[in-house]
Amino acid sequence: MTTFDKREEGFEKKFALDEEQKFKAEVRRNKLLGLWAAEKLGLSGDAATAYSKEVVAADFEQAGDKDVQDKVVKDLTAKGVAITAQEVRVKMDELMIQAAAQVKAGS
């Protein structure tokens, strides 16, 4: 194996690790978002955990984050919570930073 091949293999492994961590951070962010929204919906305990799982599952409906954002906005609005898609997006961005740090720390 040449030096170039070893270097290429190293880049491929790093890319795979980065993508795995990104995926884990997105799942963690969606869980945190679900728990945040559950609190606004007046849910706690097992109901809040179940709702956070619904939010995580919503991310697999279509590519991107819009499906998660739309679910949370729809659910909150249906319960009379005044919130905009932009406010949810800001919260998602805040939670992504937190989730990425948690994944990187291994927690």
CSV table of C-alpha atoms in Angstrom, one decimal, residues 30-31 33-39 41 43-58 71 75:
chain,number,residue,atom,x,y,z
A,30,ASN,CA,-34.4,16.0,17.7
A,31,LYS,CA,-34.8,14.2,21.0
A,33,LEU,CA,-36.3,19.3,20.7
A,34,GLY,CA,-39.0,16.8,21.4
A,35,LEU,CA,-38.5,17.1,25.1
A,36,TRP,CA,-38.5,20.9,24.8
A,37,ALA,CA,-41.8,20.9,22.8
A,38,ALA,CA,-43.3,18.3,25.2
A,39,GLU,CA,-42.7,20.7,28.1
A,41,LEU,CA,-47.4,20.9,25.4
A,43,LEU,CA,-46.3,16.7,28.9
A,44,SER,CA,-44.0,15.1,31.4
A,45,GLY,CA,-42.5,11.7,32.3
A,46,ASP,CA,-43.3,8.9,29.9
A,47,ALA,CA,-45.6,11.1,27.8
A,48,ALA,CA,-42.7,13.5,27.2
A,49,THR,CA,-40.3,10.7,26.3
A,50,ALA,CA,-42.8,9.2,23.9
A,51,TYR,CA,-43.4,12.5,22.2
A,52,SER,CA,-39.6,13.0,21.9
A,53,LYS,CA,-39.4,9.6,20.1
A,54,GLU,CA,-42.2,10.8,17.7
A,55,VAL,CA,-40.1,13.9,16.9
A,56,VAL,CA,-37.0,11.7,16.2
A,57,ALA,CA,-39.1,9.4,14.0
A,58,ALA,CA,-40.5,12.4,12.1
A,71,LYS,CA,-44.2,18.5,13.2
A,75,ASP,CA,-48.3,20.1,17.3
